[in-house]
C-alpha angles and dihedrals in degrees: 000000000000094000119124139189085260085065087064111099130207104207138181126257109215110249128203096204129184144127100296080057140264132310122199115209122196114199144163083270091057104053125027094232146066118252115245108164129009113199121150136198127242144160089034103167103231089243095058132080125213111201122045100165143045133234128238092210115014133106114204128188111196117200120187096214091175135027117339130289126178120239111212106204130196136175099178086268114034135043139204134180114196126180114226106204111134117078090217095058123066132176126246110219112187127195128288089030114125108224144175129170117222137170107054104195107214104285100010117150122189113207113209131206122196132201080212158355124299108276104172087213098067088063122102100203096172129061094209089056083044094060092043083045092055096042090060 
């Protein structure tokens, strides 16, 4: 698969803001992709990772709703680390790109969009599978 960490996109969640404070809205315009499965990450103790594996097929769009976490990125060259740490922008994570997510501030949440449901063969759970994956 030729995609590459570069290929990983922070964007922007539309926000309604004024003074009885902001609201975040998450459309078809925001993500390109239809959202299939929701599912978010709490209570990670600092010390712990979440990820650990790619997907051949799924988009995610991953959303801190609360508090800051790291993303570790890897596309079998190249790597990339981003901090997540502002509700009304989310990343854009594509298929073949190697992630965990590291660095759980206390009360972070880390809100999580799928293009579908949860099909355990799309997962990639060894990073030795994932580099023969990206050479073919």
């Amino acid at each position: 698969m030729k995609t590459s960490v570069n290929d990983v996109k922070i964007l922007e969640v539309p926000t309604v803001s004024d003074t009885r404070g902001k609201l975040a809205v998450v459309e078809k315009e925001c993500i390109p992709f239809a959202i299939k499965r929701v599912y978010y990450l709490y209570d990670v103790p600092s010390d712990s990772y979440r990820g650990g594996h790619a997907h051949k097929n799924l988009y995610q769009f991953l959303i801190p709703l609360s508090g800051s976490f790291e993303v570790h990125l890897k596309d079998g060259v190249n790597e990339r680390k981003i901090t997540l740490n502002k509700p009304n922008k989310g990343l854009l994570i594509v298929p073949g790109i190697w992630r965990e997510i590291a660095n759980f501030s206390s009360g972070s949440v880390c809100l999580v969009l799928a293009s579908n449901v949860y099909e355990e063969e799309d997962y990639i759970r060894k990073y030795k599978d994932f580099e023969l994956f990206k050479r073919t």
